[in-house]
Each structure stands twice: as C-alpha cells, then as structure tokens.
Amino acid sequence: MSRGADVSFALVDDRGPQRLRLRDGKITAAERSDFAVRLGDAEWAQLLDAAPHAGAHHVLPMLRDGRATLSGDELAFSQHLQLLRRLIEALRQAPAASAPSAPTRRPLTMRGEYVRVDGPLGTSDVYVERAGTGPQLLCLATAGSDSSQFHGLITDTDLSDRFELVAVDLPWHGKSTPVPGVDPVEYRLDPGAYTALIVAIADATALVGPILLGPSMAGAAVVRAIATHPERFAGAVSCQAGPRVTGRSTPALRSAVINQALHVPEWTYGLMNPASPLEHRDRVWWGYSSGGYGAYDADIAGYQQWDLAEVEHLLTLDSPHIAVLSGAYDTSVPPSASRELAGRIPNASFELMPDLGHFPHAEHPARFAHYLEGALARILSAP
C-alpha cells in the first residue's frame, strides 16, 4: 500500500512522539512529520490490543469521540490513512484472530442477467444475480457498493438451499449502467427515489412478495419501503440502520487531490470487527476501491436525508415484520441507534450481533447467517 508514497508522521503517547517515514514500503526514522496522531498510553493499549473491543479497533472512531487527536496536515492524513491503519495492525501485540474460511467452500453458483428498469432516476440496465430456491430475498448493498457483497452468503453458508437470493447493483454501481443522458458524476439519490427504485427493480425482476435485506443505507431504505409499500413485500431485515444518520460525509470523499480508490475503502474499513476473516474484510475494501467516482459520496448524501419520522406514522402492527440487526463494531450506526429504530416500529424485533460490524453480511457471512436465519424465521412466522 505504500508503493509510490512518501510521508512522515508521528505517533504520540504520554512520553512524546515517535516520528516515522514511510517511503516505497520502507520505514525509517524521521526528523519531521506531516501529521501527528496523539493518544494517551491507556488508549494506545486499547488500540494495539490483539483483540480490541468495539470502538477501540480503529483510529477513526477514537478521533471522532476525542480519545485521539490529530494535528498537522489533515490532507496528508486523509491521503495516507491506509498506511496508518496498516502500521497500527502491524504494531498490535499479535495479529487479530481471523476466523478460518469455510473448510469446504461452495461454488459461487449465481445466475447473472441484466434487467431494464424504468425507475425514478431514468431507464437503466440493472445487473441482477440470483442463487438458490425458496422464499425470495431481495438483497441491497451498502452505500457505494454492489451485489458482490453477498457472494459470501452463497459460498460460505447453505442459505441458498432454503432461500432464493436476488442481489442487485443500483444504477451507477457495480455492473449496472448509468442512466443514459445523465453525466455519470452527477448521480444523486434520495430516500424517496431509492424506495421507488426498489419497487421498480422488484417489478422488473418479477419477484413475488420478497423479503428485503439491506445494511446501512439499504437498511434505512428497506424500512421506508415497508412503510410505503406494505402490500409489495413480505418483510424486511434492516441491518446497521437507525432513525436517522449524521456524520458520515466529509469533503475527502470527493476530493480531487485524494485518491478515492484508497480513501473511500479506508473510510469504511474501520467499521468492521478486526477479528472477522481477513479475506472477507479485504473483499469489502476492494469493492469500495472499485466504485465509480463520487458514487459513495452521493449515496451518503442521500442517506443522510433519511428520517424515520417522515414515514413512522405508516408503520403499524399490521405492517410486515421488520427484523432489525445491529453489529456492535459499527461506530457509525451504534447499536443504541438501531435499538431505537426497532423500538419505534410497532411490528419489529431487535437483535444485537456482538461479533460483527457495519458490513455483517460481507465481513463474516458464515457468522451473519446465524443471525439472518433467526430474523427470517421471525418474518416468516409473523401473522
């Protein structure tokens, strides 16, 4: 990750700074620093623990709540966040435990096709992947990402033996096309348009009473879809969503002087449990590194318009069941926010996932399947 980089920074504890220079993969002592990250000795111990607890597993949440401070060139920090993260991982007392891959990995037997969707953003050829048979799960990815996030649920679990997973790439995402005639960098999405797009995709793919599955931005979208179109869907699994969301946008996400293929995945990487399998965490990272310029920033801008209060009055005990799941390592939408969301929905349930983070379906599919199966059972057994 340091190939082509040349940056100096300081790691500061109670005794003072340790200045380092990273240049083309080599670390040497430095006389000056472009930026400095300061933590107290107790906080460094938490961050460098072999199995850090939620909230102390990455420097970003510690910077947000003041346990860590940043000084110096903030641009250089944003440009080289990936190097700081890798160095911290190397400094940990031992590599974070990484659960082994499934001993017998199932084939990625997904059927891919394009479906023309006339949605609120215009007409687009939307890429759809299907696997399995049974009740249909319409799977929607996190902001800025695509259907590949659900591949692990096919290869590492037997979920497709009992359900049909239907994963889609939104227009401007993954293999789906932008809307013709719209400048690709002018893509925008708001909660109402996202809901209409979900309905349009379900119609275009001829899904019959599917269960919606969405994390993060999609976790909020599936709640809105159940509220506004209760007759169209059998229920929803909402992961990593709260009644509203703030603080997820930063100018660095669209900056012309910051490499988006490095910064966007680093902005999200720290929301996962470092003990989740490295292979899957790297896949999440790579998915974000592969995204189109500005797509993540546009999705986040739309996501931050979400407010449960706008549709709360439409959700009743007769609404399809919404199962809310929350990973404890997610510091962008903490469990308290997801618990509040569930508490304000009459026909909802809540379950904490203490060993997962913001991307539970993608960072540790085998572990997530345990929670997902319970959520699906609650939806299917609801009157």
Coordinates of C-alpha atoms in Angstrom, one line a residue:
M1 CA 0.0 0.0 0.0
S2 CA 2.9 2.3 0.4
R3 CA 4.2 1.9 -3.1
G4 CA 4.7 5.4 -4.5
A5 CA 4.1 7.0 -1.2
D6 CA 6.4 9.3 0.7
V7 CA 5.0 10.5 4.0
S8 CA 6.2 11.2 7.5
F9 CA 4.0 11.2 10.6
A10 CA 4.3 10.9 14.4
L11 CA 2.6 8.6 16.8
V12 CA 2.4 10.4 20.1
D13 CA 1.9 8.8 23.5
D14 CA 2.4 10.2 27.1
R15 CA 6.2 10.1 26.6
G16 CA 6.3 12.0 23.4
P17 CA 6.4 11.5 19.6
Q18 CA 7.8 8.6 17.6
R19 CA 8.4 10.0 14.1
L20 CA 8.4 7.7 11.1
R21 CA 8.8 8.0 7.4
L22 CA 7.2 5.6 5.0
R23 CA 8.6 5.5 1.5
D24 CA 8.0 2.8 -1.1
G25 CA 7.4 0.1 1.5
K26 CA 10.3 1.1 3.8
I27 CA 10.0 2.6 7.3
T28 CA 12.8 4.8 8.7
A29 CA 13.1 7.4 11.5
A30 CA 12.0 10.9 10.5
E31 CA 13.1 14.3 11.8
R32 CA 9.8 16.0 11.0
S33 CA 6.2 14.8 10.5
D34 CA 3.4 15.8 8.1
F35 CA 0.8 15.0 10.7
A36 CA 0.6 13.5 14.2
V37 CA -1.8 11.2 16.0
R38 CA -1.9 11.5 19.7
L39 CA -3.4 9.1 22.2
G40 CA -2.8 8.5 25.9
D41 CA -1.0 5.4 27.0
A42 CA -4.2 3.7 28.0
E43 CA -5.8 4.5 24.7
W44 CA -2.8 3.2 22.8
A45 CA -3.0 0.0 24.8
Q46 CA -6.6 -0.4 23.8
L47 CA -6.0 0.3 20.1
L48 CA -3.0 -2.0 19.9
D49 CA -4.6 -4.9 21.9
A50 CA -4.6 -8.2 20.0
A51 CA -8.4 -8.3 20.2
P52 CA -9.5 -4.7 20.6
H53 CA -13.0 -4.0 21.8
A54 CA -15.7 -2.3 19.7
G55 CA -14.8 1.4 19.5
A56 CA -11.1 0.9 20.1
H57 CA -10.5 -1.2 17.0
H58 CA -9.6 1.7 14.6
V59 CA -8.2 5.2 15.0
L60 CA -11.1 6.9 13.3
P61 CA -13.8 6.3 16.0
M62 CA -11.2 7.4 18.6
L63 CA -10.6 10.6 16.7
R64 CA -14.4 11.2 16.4
D65 CA -15.0 11.0 20.2
G66 CA -11.8 12.8 21.3
R67 CA -9.9 9.8 22.7
A68 CA -7.3 10.6 19.9
T69 CA -6.3 13.9 18.4
L70 CA -4.9 14.8 15.0
S71 CA -2.6 17.7 14.4
G72 CA -0.7 18.9 11.3
D73 CA -1.7 18.4 7.7
E74 CA -5.2 16.9 7.6
L75 CA -4.9 16.4 3.8
A76 CA -1.8 14.3 4.2
F77 CA -3.6 12.3 6.9
S78 CA -6.6 11.6 4.5
Q79 CA -4.2 10.8 1.7
H80 CA -2.3 8.2 3.8
L81 CA -5.0 6.8 6.1
Q82 CA -4.4 3.3 4.7
L83 CA -0.7 3.4 5.7
L84 CA -1.6 4.5 9.3
R85 CA -4.1 1.7 9.6
R86 CA -1.7 -1.0 8.3
L87 CA 1.0 0.2 10.6
I88 CA -1.3 0.0 13.6
E89 CA -2.3 -3.5 12.6
A90 CA 1.4 -4.4 12.4
L91 CA 2.0 -2.9 15.9
R92 CA -0.7 -4.9 17.6
Q93 CA 0.5 -7.4 20.1
A94 CA -0.5 -10.3 17.8
P95 CA -2.4 -10.5 14.6
A96 CA -6.2 -10.1 15.3
A97 CA -7.8 -13.5 15.3
S98 CA -9.2 -14.3 11.9
A99 CA -11.8 -17.0 11.6
P100 CA -10.8 -19.6 9.0
S101 CA -12.6 -19.8 5.7
A102 CA -15.2 -22.5 5.3
P103 CA -13.4 -25.8 5.0
T104 CA -15.5 -26.8 2.0
R105 CA -16.4 -23.6 0.1
R106 CA -19.5 -23.9 -2.0
P107 CA -19.4 -22.9 -5.7
L108 CA -20.4 -19.3 -6.5
T109 CA -23.5 -20.6 -8.4
M110 CA -25.2 -17.3 -9.2
R111 CA -27.1 -16.6 -12.4
G112 CA -26.4 -13.1 -13.7
E113 CA -28.5 -11.1 -16.0
Y114 CA -29.4 -7.6 -17.0
V115 CA -32.9 -6.3 -16.5
R116 CA -34.1 -3.0 -17.9
V117 CA -35.6 -0.9 -15.1
D118 CA -37.6 2.2 -15.7
G119 CA -37.1 3.9 -12.3
P120 CA -37.2 7.4 -10.8
L121 CA -33.7 8.2 -12.0
G122 CA -34.5 7.1 -15.6
T123 CA -34.0 3.9 -17.6
S124 CA -31.0 1.8 -16.8
D125 CA -29.9 -1.8 -17.4
V126 CA -29.6 -3.2 -13.9
Y127 CA -27.4 -6.1 -13.2
V128 CA -29.1 -8.9 -11.1
E129 CA -27.6 -12.0 -9.6
R130 CA -29.7 -14.9 -8.4
A131 CA -28.9 -18.1 -6.4
G132 CA -31.0 -20.8 -4.7
T133 CA -34.6 -21.6 -4.4
G134 CA -37.3 -20.8 -1.9
P135 CA -38.7 -17.6 -0.5
Q136 CA -37.0 -14.7 -2.2
L137 CA -34.6 -12.3 -0.5
L138 CA -34.0 -9.0 -2.4
C139 CA -30.5 -8.1 -1.3
L140 CA -29.4 -4.5 -1.5
A141 CA -25.8 -3.5 -0.8
T142 CA -24.3 -0.7 1.4
A143 CA -23.7 2.8 0.0
G144 CA -21.4 2.9 -2.9
S145 CA -21.0 -0.9 -3.2
D146 CA -22.6 -3.7 -5.2
S147 CA -24.0 -7.2 -5.3
S148 CA -20.6 -8.8 -4.8
Q149 CA -21.1 -8.1 -1.1
F150 CA -23.5 -11.1 -0.9
H151 CA -21.2 -13.6 -2.6
G152 CA -20.0 -14.9 0.8
L153 CA -23.6 -15.9 1.7
I154 CA -23.5 -18.2 -1.3
T155 CA -20.1 -19.7 -0.8
D156 CA -19.8 -19.9 3.0
T157 CA -23.3 -20.8 4.0
D158 CA -26.1 -23.1 2.9
L159 CA -28.7 -20.2 2.9
S160 CA -29.4 -20.7 -0.8
D161 CA -30.6 -24.3 -0.1
R162 CA -33.7 -22.7 1.5
F163 CA -34.0 -19.2 0.0
E164 CA -33.5 -17.5 -3.3
L165 CA -31.1 -14.7 -3.0
V166 CA -31.6 -11.9 -5.6
A167 CA -28.8 -9.3 -5.4
V168 CA -28.8 -6.2 -7.5
D169 CA -26.5 -3.4 -8.5
L170 CA -28.2 0.0 -8.4
P171 CA -27.6 2.2 -11.4
W172 CA -24.1 3.7 -11.4
H173 CA -23.0 0.8 -9.2
G174 CA -21.2 -2.4 -9.9
K175 CA -22.1 -3.8 -13.4
S176 CA -25.3 -1.7 -13.8
T177 CA -25.2 1.1 -16.3
P178 CA -25.6 4.8 -15.6
V179 CA -28.8 6.4 -16.9
P180 CA -28.2 7.4 -20.5
G181 CA -28.1 11.2 -20.9
V182 CA -27.1 11.8 -17.3
D183 CA -23.5 12.8 -16.6
P184 CA -22.0 9.9 -14.6
V185 CA -20.6 12.3 -11.9
E186 CA -24.0 13.9 -11.5
Y187 CA -25.6 10.8 -9.9
R188 CA -27.8 11.6 -7.0
L189 CA -30.1 9.5 -4.8
D190 CA -32.6 10.5 -2.1
P191 CA -34.8 8.3 0.2
G192 CA -37.9 8.7 -2.0
A193 CA -36.1 7.8 -5.2
Y194 CA -34.4 4.8 -3.6
T195 CA -37.8 3.4 -2.4
A196 CA -39.3 3.8 -5.9
L197 CA -36.2 2.2 -7.4
I198 CA -36.6 -0.8 -5.1
V199 CA -40.2 -1.3 -6.1
A200 CA -39.2 -0.9 -9.8
I201 CA -36.5 -3.5 -9.5
A202 CA -38.8 -5.9 -7.7
D203 CA -41.4 -5.4 -10.5
A204 CA -38.9 -5.7 -13.4
T205 CA -37.5 -9.0 -11.9
A206 CA -41.0 -10.4 -11.3
L207 CA -40.4 -11.0 -7.6
V208 CA -43.4 -12.2 -5.7
G209 CA -43.6 -11.0 -2.1
P210 CA -39.9 -10.9 -1.5
I211 CA -38.2 -10.2 1.9
L212 CA -36.0 -7.2 1.7
L213 CA -32.4 -7.4 3.1
G214 CA -30.4 -4.2 3.4
P215 CA -27.5 -2.9 5.5
S216 CA -26.6 0.7 6.3
M217 CA -28.2 3.0 3.6
A218 CA -30.1 0.0 2.3
G219 CA -31.1 -0.8 5.9
A220 CA -32.9 2.5 6.1
A221 CA -34.3 2.1 2.6
V222 CA -36.0 -1.2 3.4
V223 CA -37.8 0.3 6.4
R224 CA -39.1 3.0 4.2
A225 CA -40.2 0.5 1.5
I226 CA -42.2 -1.5 4.1
A227 CA -43.8 1.7 5.4
T228 CA -44.8 3.0 1.9
H229 CA -45.4 -0.3 0.1
P230 CA -46.5 -2.9 2.7
E231 CA -48.5 -4.8 0.1
R232 CA -45.5 -5.4 -2.1
F233 CA -43.1 -7.0 0.4
A234 CA -43.3 -9.9 2.9
G235 CA -41.0 -8.2 5.4
A236 CA -37.5 -6.8 5.8
V237 CA -34.2 -7.4 7.6
S238 CA -32.7 -4.0 8.4
C239 CA -29.0 -4.0 9.4
Q240 CA -27.0 -1.1 10.7
A241 CA -29.7 1.5 10.4
G242 CA -31.1 4.0 12.9
P243 CA -33.9 6.5 12.9
R244 CA -31.6 9.0 11.2
V245 CA -27.9 9.2 10.4
T246 CA -25.3 12.0 10.6
G247 CA -21.6 12.5 10.4
R248 CA -20.8 10.1 7.6
S249 CA -19.9 12.8 5.0
T250 CA -16.6 14.5 4.6
P251 CA -15.1 16.6 1.7
A252 CA -12.4 14.0 1.4
L253 CA -14.9 11.5 -0.1
R254 CA -15.0 13.6 -3.4
S255 CA -11.7 15.5 -3.2
A256 CA -9.8 15.7 -6.4
V257 CA -6.5 15.6 -4.5
I258 CA -7.2 12.4 -2.6
N259 CA -7.1 9.0 -4.2
Q260 CA -10.7 7.8 -3.9
A261 CA -9.7 4.2 -4.6
L262 CA -7.7 4.3 -1.4
H263 CA -9.6 6.8 0.9
V264 CA -13.2 5.6 0.4
P265 CA -12.4 1.9 1.4
E266 CA -10.3 3.2 4.3
W267 CA -13.1 5.4 5.5
T268 CA -15.3 2.3 5.8
Y269 CA -12.7 -0.4 6.7
G270 CA -12.6 0.6 10.3
L271 CA -16.3 -0.1 10.8
M272 CA -15.6 -3.9 10.7
N273 CA -14.5 -6.2 13.5
P274 CA -10.8 -6.8 13.0
A275 CA -11.4 -10.4 14.0
S276 CA -13.7 -11.0 11.1
P277 CA -12.0 -13.1 8.4
L278 CA -9.3 -11.1 6.6
E279 CA -10.3 -12.5 3.2
H280 CA -13.8 -11.1 3.5
R281 CA -12.7 -7.7 5.0
D282 CA -10.3 -7.4 2.1
R283 CA -13.2 -8.1 -0.3
V284 CA -15.2 -5.3 1.3
W285 CA -12.2 -3.0 0.9
W286 CA -11.7 -4.0 -2.7
G287 CA -15.4 -3.5 -3.5
Y288 CA -15.1 0.1 -2.3
S289 CA -11.8 0.7 -4.1
S290 CA -13.6 -0.4 -7.4
G291 CA -16.5 2.0 -7.1
G292 CA -17.2 4.8 -9.5
Y293 CA -16.0 8.3 -8.6
G294 CA -18.5 10.1 -6.4
A295 CA -21.0 7.3 -6.1
Y296 CA -20.3 6.7 -2.4
D297 CA -20.4 10.3 -1.6
A298 CA -23.7 10.8 -3.5
D299 CA -25.2 7.7 -1.7
I300 CA -24.1 9.1 1.7
A301 CA -25.6 12.5 0.9
G302 CA -28.9 10.8 0.1
Y303 CA -28.6 8.5 3.2
Q304 CA -28.3 11.5 5.5
Q305 CA -31.7 12.7 4.3
W306 CA -33.3 9.6 5.9
D307 CA -35.6 10.3 8.8
L308 CA -37.9 7.7 10.2
A309 CA -40.2 10.4 11.4
E310 CA -41.3 11.0 7.8
V311 CA -42.9 7.5 7.5
E312 CA -43.2 6.4 11.1
H313 CA -47.0 7.0 11.1
L314 CA -47.4 4.5 8.3
L315 CA -45.9 1.6 10.3
T316 CA -48.4 -0.3 12.3
L317 CA -48.9 -3.7 14.0
D318 CA -50.4 -4.8 10.6
S319 CA -47.2 -3.8 8.7
P320 CA -44.9 -6.6 7.5
H321 CA -42.4 -7.5 10.2
I322 CA -39.1 -5.7 10.2
A323 CA -36.2 -7.5 11.9
V324 CA -33.5 -5.0 13.0
L325 CA -30.0 -6.4 13.4
S326 CA -27.0 -4.4 14.8
G327 CA -23.3 -5.2 14.8
A328 CA -21.5 -3.9 17.9
Y329 CA -18.3 -2.9 16.0
D330 CA -20.2 -0.4 13.9
T331 CA -19.4 3.0 15.3
S332 CA -21.2 4.9 12.5
V333 CA -24.6 3.5 13.5
P334 CA -24.1 2.1 17.0
P335 CA -26.4 -0.5 18.5
S336 CA -28.2 2.2 20.5
A337 CA -29.4 3.8 17.3
S338 CA -30.7 0.5 15.8
R339 CA -32.4 -0.4 19.1
E340 CA -34.2 3.0 19.0
L341 CA -35.2 2.3 15.4
A342 CA -36.7 -1.1 16.3
G343 CA -38.4 0.4 19.4
R344 CA -40.3 3.0 17.3
I345 CA -41.6 0.4 14.8
P346 CA -44.7 -1.4 16.1
N347 CA -44.1 -4.7 14.3
A348 CA -40.3 -5.0 14.7
S349 CA -37.7 -7.1 16.6
F350 CA -34.1 -6.2 17.5
E351 CA -31.1 -8.4 17.9
L352 CA -27.5 -7.4 18.7
M353 CA -24.7 -9.0 16.8
P354 CA -21.8 -8.5 19.3
D355 CA -19.1 -10.0 17.0
L356 CA -19.9 -8.1 13.8
G357 CA -19.7 -4.6 12.4
H358 CA -21.1 -2.4 9.7
F359 CA -20.9 -5.0 7.0
P360 CA -22.2 -8.1 8.7
H361 CA -23.3 -9.8 5.6
A362 CA -20.0 -9.3 3.9
E363 CA -17.3 -9.2 6.6
H364 CA -18.2 -12.6 8.1
P365 CA -21.0 -14.2 6.1
A366 CA -21.0 -17.5 8.0
R367 CA -21.5 -15.8 11.3
F368 CA -24.0 -13.4 9.9
A369 CA -26.1 -16.3 8.5
H370 CA -26.8 -17.4 12.1
Y371 CA -28.5 -14.0 12.9
L372 CA -30.1 -13.8 9.5
E373 CA -31.8 -17.2 9.8
G374 CA -33.4 -16.1 13.1
A375 CA -34.5 -12.8 11.6
L376 CA -36.1 -14.6 8.6
A377 CA -37.8 -17.1 10.9
R378 CA -39.4 -14.1 12.7
I379 CA -40.6 -12.6 9.5
L380 CA -42.0 -15.8 8.0
S381 CA -43.8 -16.7 11.3
A382 CA -45.4 -13.3 11.7
P383 CA -49.2 -13.4 11.3

